[in-house]
Coordinates of C-alpha atoms and ligand atoms in Angstrom, one line a residue:
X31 CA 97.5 9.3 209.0
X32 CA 96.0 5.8 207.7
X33 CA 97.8 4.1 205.0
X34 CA 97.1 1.1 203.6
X35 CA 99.0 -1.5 201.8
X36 CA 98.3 -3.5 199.1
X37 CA 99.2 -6.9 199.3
X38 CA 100.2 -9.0 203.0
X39 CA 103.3 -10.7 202.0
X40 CA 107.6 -10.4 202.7
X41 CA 107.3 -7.5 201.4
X42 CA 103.8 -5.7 202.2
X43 CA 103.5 -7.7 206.0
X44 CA 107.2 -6.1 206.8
X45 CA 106.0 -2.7 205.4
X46 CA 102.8 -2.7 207.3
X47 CA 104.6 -3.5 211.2
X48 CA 107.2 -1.1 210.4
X49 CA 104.7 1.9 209.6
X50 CA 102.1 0.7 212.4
X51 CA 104.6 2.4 214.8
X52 CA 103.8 5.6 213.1
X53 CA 100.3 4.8 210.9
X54 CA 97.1 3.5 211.5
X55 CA 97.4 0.8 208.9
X56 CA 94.8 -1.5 206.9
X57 CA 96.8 -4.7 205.3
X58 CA 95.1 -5.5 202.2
X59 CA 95.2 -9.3 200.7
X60 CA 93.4 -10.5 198.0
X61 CA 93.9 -14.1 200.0
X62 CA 91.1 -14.3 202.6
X63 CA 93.1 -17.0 204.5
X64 CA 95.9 -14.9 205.0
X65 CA 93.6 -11.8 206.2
X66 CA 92.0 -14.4 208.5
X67 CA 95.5 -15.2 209.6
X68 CA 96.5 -11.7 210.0
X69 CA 93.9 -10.6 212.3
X70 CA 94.5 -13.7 214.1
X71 CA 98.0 -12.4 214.8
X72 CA 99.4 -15.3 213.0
X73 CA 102.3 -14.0 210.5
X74 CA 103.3 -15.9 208.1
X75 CA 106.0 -14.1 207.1
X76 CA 109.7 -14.7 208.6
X77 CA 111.6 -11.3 210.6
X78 CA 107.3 -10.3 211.6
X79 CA 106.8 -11.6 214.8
X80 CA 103.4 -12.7 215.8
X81 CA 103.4 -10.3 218.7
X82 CA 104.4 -7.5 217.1
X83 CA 101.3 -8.0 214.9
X84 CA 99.5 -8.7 218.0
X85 CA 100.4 -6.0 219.5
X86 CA 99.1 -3.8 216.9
X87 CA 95.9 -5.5 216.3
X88 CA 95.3 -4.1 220.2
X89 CA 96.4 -0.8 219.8
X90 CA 94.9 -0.2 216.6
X91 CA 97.0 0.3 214.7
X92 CA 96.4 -2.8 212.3
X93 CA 93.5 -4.8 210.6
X94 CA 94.2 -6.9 207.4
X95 CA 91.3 -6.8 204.8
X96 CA 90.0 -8.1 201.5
X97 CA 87.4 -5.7 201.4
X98 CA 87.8 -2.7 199.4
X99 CA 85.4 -0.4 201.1
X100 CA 87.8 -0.5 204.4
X101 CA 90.7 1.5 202.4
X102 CA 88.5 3.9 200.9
X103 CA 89.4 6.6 203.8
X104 CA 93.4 6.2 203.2
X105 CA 95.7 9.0 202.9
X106 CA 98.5 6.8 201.2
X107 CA 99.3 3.9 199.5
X108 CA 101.6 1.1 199.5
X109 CA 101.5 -1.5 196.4
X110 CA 103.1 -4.8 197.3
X111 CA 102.8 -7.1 194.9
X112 CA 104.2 -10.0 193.4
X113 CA 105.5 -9.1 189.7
X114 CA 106.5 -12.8 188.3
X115 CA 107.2 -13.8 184.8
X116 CA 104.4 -15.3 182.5
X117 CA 104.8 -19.0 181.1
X118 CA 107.0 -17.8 178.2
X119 CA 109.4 -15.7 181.1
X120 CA 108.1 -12.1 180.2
X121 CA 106.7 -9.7 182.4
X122 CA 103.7 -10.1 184.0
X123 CA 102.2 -7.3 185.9
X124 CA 98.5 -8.6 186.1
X125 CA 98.8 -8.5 190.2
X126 CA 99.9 -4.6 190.0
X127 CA 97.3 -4.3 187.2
X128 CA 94.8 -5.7 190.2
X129 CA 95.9 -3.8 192.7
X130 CA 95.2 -0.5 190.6
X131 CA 91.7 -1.2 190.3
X132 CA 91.6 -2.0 193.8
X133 CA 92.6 1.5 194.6
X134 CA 90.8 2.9 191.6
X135 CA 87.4 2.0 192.0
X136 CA 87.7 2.5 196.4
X137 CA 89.6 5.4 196.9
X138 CA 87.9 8.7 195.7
X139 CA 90.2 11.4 196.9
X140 CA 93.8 12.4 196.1
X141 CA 96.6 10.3 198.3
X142 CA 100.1 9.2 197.6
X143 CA 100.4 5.9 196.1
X144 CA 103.7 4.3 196.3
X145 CA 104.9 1.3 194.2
X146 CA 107.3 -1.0 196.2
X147 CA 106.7 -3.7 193.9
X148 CA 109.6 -4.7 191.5
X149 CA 108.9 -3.3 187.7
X150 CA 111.1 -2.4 185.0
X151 CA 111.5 1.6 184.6
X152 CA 108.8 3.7 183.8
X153 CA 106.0 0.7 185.3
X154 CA 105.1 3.8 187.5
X155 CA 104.8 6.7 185.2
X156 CA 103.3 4.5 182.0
X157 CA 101.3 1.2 183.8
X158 CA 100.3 2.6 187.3
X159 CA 98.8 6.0 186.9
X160 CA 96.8 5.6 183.9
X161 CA 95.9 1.8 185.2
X162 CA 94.5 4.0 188.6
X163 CA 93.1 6.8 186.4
X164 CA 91.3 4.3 183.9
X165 CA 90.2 2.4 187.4
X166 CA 88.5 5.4 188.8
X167 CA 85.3 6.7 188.2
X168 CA 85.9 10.2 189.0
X169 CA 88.2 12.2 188.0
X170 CA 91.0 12.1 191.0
X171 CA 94.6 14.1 190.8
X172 CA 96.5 11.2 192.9
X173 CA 100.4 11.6 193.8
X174 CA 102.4 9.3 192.5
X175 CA 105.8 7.6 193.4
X176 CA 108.3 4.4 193.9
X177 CA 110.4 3.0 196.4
X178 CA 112.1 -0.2 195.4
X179 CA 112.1 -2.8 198.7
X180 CA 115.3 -4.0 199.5
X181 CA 114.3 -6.5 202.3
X182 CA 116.1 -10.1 202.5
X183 CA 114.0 -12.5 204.4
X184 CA 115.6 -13.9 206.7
X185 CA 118.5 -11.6 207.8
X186 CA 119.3 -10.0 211.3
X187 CA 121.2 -7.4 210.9
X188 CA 119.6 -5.5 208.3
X189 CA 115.9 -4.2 208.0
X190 CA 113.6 -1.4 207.5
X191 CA 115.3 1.2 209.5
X192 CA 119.0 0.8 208.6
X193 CA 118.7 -0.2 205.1
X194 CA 119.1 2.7 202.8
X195 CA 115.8 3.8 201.0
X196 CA 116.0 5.1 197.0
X197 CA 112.5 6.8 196.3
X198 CA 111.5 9.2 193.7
X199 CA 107.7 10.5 192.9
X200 CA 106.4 11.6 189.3
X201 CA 106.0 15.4 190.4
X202 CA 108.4 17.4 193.5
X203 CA 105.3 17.5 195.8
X204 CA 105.1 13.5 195.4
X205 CA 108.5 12.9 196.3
X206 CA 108.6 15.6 199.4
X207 CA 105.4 13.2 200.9
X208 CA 107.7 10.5 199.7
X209 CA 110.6 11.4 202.1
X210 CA 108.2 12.5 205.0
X211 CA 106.5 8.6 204.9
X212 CA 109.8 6.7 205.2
X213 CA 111.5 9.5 207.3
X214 CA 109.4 8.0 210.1
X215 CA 110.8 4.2 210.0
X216 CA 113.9 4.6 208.4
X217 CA 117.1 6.1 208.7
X218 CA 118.5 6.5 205.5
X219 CA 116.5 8.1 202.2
X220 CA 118.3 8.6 198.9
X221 CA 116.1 10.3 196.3
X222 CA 117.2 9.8 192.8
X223 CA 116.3 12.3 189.6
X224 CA 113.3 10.1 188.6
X225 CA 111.3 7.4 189.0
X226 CA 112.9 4.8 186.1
X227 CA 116.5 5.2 187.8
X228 CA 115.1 4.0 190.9
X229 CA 113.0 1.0 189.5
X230 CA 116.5 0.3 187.0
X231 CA 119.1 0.3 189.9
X232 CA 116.1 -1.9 191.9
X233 CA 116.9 -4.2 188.8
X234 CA 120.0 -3.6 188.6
X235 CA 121.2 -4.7 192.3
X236 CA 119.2 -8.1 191.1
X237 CA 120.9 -8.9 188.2
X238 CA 124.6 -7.8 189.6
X239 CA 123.7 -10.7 192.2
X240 CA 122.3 -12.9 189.3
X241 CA 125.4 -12.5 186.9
X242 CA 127.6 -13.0 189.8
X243 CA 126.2 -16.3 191.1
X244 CA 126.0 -17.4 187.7
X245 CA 130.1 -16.6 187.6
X246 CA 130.3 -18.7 190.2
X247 CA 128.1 -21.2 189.0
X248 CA 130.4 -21.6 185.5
X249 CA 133.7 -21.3 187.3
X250 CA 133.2 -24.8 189.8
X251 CA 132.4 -26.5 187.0
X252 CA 136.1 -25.2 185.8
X253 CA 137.7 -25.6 188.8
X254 CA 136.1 -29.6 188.8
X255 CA 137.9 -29.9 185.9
X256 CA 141.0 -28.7 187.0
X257 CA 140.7 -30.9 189.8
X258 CA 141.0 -28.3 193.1
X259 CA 138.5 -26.9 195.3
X260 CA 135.9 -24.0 194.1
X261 CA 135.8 -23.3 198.4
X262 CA 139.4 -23.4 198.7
X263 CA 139.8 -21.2 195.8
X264 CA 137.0 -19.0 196.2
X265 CA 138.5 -17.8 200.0
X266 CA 142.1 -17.8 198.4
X267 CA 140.6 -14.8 195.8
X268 CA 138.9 -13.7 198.9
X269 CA 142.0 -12.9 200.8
X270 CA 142.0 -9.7 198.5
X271 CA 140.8 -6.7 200.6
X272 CA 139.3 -4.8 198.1
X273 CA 138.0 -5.4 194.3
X274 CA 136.6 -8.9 195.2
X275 CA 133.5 -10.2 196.2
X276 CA 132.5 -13.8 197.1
X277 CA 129.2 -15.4 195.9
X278 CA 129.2 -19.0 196.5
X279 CA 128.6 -21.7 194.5
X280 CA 125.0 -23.8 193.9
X281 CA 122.2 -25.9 192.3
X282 CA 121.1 -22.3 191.0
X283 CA 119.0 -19.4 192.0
X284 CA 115.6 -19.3 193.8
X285 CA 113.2 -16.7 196.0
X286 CA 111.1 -14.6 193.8
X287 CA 113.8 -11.8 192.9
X288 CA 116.8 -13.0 191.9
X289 CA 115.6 -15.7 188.7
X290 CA 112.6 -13.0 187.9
X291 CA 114.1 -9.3 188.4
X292 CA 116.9 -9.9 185.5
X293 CA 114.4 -11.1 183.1
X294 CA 112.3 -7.9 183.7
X295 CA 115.3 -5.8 182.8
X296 CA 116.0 -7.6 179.6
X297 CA 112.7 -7.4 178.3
X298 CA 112.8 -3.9 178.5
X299 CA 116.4 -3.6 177.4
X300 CA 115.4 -5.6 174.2
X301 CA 112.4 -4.2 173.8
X302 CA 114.7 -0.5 173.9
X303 CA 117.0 -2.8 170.8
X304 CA 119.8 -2.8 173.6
X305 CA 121.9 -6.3 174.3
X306 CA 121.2 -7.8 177.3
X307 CA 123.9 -10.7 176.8
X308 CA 124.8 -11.0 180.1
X309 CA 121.7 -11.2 181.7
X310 CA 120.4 -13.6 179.3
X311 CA 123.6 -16.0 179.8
X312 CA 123.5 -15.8 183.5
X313 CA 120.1 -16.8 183.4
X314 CA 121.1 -19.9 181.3
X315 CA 124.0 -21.4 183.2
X316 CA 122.1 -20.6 186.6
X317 CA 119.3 -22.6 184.8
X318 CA 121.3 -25.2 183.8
X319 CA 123.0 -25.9 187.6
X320 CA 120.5 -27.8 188.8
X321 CA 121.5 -30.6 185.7
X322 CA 124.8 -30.4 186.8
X323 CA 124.5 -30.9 190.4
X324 CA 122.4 -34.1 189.6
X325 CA 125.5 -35.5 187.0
X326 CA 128.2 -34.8 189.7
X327 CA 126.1 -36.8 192.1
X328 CA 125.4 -39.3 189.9
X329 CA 128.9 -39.8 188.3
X330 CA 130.0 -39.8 192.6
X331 CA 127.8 -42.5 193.4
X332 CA 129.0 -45.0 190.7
X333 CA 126.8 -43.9 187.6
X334 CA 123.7 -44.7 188.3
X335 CA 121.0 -43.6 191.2
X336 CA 118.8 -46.4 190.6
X337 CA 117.4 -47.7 193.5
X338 CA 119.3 -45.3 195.7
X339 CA 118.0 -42.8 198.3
X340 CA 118.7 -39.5 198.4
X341 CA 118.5 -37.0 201.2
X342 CA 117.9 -33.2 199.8
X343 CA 119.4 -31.2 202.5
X344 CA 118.4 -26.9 202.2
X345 CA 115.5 -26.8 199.8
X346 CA 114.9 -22.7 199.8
X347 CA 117.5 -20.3 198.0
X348 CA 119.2 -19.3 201.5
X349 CA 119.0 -20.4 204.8
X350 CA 116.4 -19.3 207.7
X351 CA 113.8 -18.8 205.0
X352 CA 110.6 -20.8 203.7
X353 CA 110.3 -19.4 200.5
X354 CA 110.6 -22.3 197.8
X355 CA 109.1 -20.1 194.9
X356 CA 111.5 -21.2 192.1
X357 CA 113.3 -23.1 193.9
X358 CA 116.1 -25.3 192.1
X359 CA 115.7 -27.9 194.2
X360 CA 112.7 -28.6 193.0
X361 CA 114.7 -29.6 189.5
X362 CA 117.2 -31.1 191.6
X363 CA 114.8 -33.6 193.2
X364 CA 112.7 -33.6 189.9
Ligands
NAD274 N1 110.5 -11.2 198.8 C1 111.5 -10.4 198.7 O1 112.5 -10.6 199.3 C2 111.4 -9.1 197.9 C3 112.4 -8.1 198.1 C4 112.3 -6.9 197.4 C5 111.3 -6.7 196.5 N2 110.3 -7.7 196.3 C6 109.2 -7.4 195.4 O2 108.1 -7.0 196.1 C7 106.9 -7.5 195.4 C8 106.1 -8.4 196.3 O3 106.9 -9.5 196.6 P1 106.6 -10.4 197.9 O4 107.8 -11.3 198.0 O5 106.2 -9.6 199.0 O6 105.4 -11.3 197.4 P2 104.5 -12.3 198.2 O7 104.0 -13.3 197.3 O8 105.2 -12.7 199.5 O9 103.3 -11.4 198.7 C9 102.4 -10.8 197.8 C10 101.0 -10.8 198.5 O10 100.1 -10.0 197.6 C11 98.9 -10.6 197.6 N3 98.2 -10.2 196.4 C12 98.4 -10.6 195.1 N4 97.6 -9.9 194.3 C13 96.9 -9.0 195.1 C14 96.0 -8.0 194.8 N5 95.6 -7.7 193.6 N6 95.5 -7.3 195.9 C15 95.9 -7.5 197.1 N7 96.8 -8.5 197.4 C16 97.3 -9.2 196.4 C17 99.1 -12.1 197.7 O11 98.0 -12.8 198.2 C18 100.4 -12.2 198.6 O12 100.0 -12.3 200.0 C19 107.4 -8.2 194.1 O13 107.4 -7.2 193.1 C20 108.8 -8.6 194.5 O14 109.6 -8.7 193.4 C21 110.4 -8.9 197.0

């Protein structure tokens, strides 16, 4: 089988070497450096290794392209990407809009398309399919389906194969290709009644971490005030062996999910007339951080920065990762 998938970057590049152990598979970019780059066997990705992608390139079993003519013999799809917020923070799903006419106007028979991109629910069933179907000049009874990615850049000990999987396709016969795709690279599928509970929970999970860091966030500026440690106090609570989990304070969040997913889900809780307090609360005091990390430093270094130097130590949202996309650093240092 040859699958190709949509978009070379955490998320698609990760995709692509996991199923080039199974797949023949083309890596499509819109960014002809990084396809350059690709079938170079340079990633640029952290957790891909450069051999691995070598590796394929000689057996192959991979080729990254920005030419739409070299999918057009696919028998499955993988869209990968990036679903940001416009200037006035509200969905923006002009890339997934792109990558439908992409496989619209190239691929003229039926194959399974799977969304991994993040979306609010029912992106798939009311956005994709008739975005592909308005795309295409013929008349062409694709599959349909979604599988949320769960991948965290940067991390060791959890990846494609051991990470549980939620997938769900618009019809039964989508969702059994569905589970025969992933079955091959990882070990652990949990199918879900449709395909909006599967993009909600994906934006759920996000916002649970968003909420909590913004928790966090509000609570060492209380214990500041109270004069003790956040740390201390934070691995006191954390003594508890159940009903507790830590998140750790900072200047805010960063990365492309956490300070976009949330935003996604209370547009379309809104737009649904249901609250979405929290989400829009977290998202202000997580927002507001980067402020007070500045006044603590300033009011520690004798109330004034003027014609100090200051050395910025972590700039991404986590360690062992150089994704500074929304960073709140970059406030910070502003
Ligand atoms: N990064 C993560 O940790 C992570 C985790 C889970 C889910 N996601 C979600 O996955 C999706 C992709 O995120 P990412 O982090 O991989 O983004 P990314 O920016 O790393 O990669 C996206 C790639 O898509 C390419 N691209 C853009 N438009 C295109 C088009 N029309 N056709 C072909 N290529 C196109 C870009 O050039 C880029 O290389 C987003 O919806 C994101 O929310 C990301």
């Amino acid at each position: 089988m040859k699958i190709a998938v949509i978009g070379q970057g955490y998320v698609g590049l990760t995709i692509a070497v996991f199923a080039g152990d199974h797949f023949e598979v083309v890596g499509f970019d819109n960014n002809p450096k990084i396809v350059d780059q690709l079938n170079r066997g340079i990633s640029h990705i952290e957790g891909v290794e450069g051999s691995t992608l070598q590796n394929r390139i000689k057996a192959g079993r991979y080729r990254a392209s920005n030419d739409g003519v070299d999918i057009a013999d696919v028998d499955l799809v993988v869209i990968a990407v990036p679903t940001p917020l416009t200037s006035d923070r509200k969905p923006d799903l002009d890339f997934i809009d792109a990558a439908c006419k992409t496989v619209g106007e190239n691929i003229k028979k039926p194959v399974l398309i799977i969304n991994e991109s993040t979306s609010f629910p029912g992106t798939l069933r009311n956005f994709i399919k008739p975005a592909i179907e308005k795309y295409s000049k013929d008349a062409v009874e694709h599959l349909f389906a979604i599988s949320p990615e769960r991948v965290d850049p940067g991390r060791g000990d959890y990846n494609q194969k051991n990470t549980p999987r939620l997938f769900a396709g618009l019809t039964p016969e989508a969702s059994a290709m569905t589970r025969e795709f992933y079955s091959k690279f990882c070990d652990h599928l949990v199918e879900v009644s449709s395909p909006e509970v599967a993009e909600a929970a994906k934006l759920f999970e996000n916002t649970f971490r968003q909420v909590n860091i913004a928790l966090v966030n509000e609570f060492a500026q209380i214990a500041h005030s109270l004069g003790i440690s956040v740390y201390e106090t934070l691995d006191a609570a954390n003594s508890k062996p159940y009903g507790f989990m830590k998140f750790i304070p900072s200047a805010g969040v960063g990365g492309h999910c956490i300070p976009v997913d949330p935003t996604y889900l209370a547009a379309v809780a809104e737009e649904h007339g249901a609250p979405a307090t929290f989400i829009r609360r977290a998202n202000e005091v997580n927002l507001e951080m980067s402020r007070y990390v500045v006044d603590r430093v300033v009011a520690d270094n004798g109330g004034s920065l003027a014609g100090k130097s200051v050395l910025v130590v972590g700039v991404a949202y986590k360690p062992n990762v150089a994704d500074v996309r929304e960073t709140a650093e970059e406030v910070v240092i502003d």
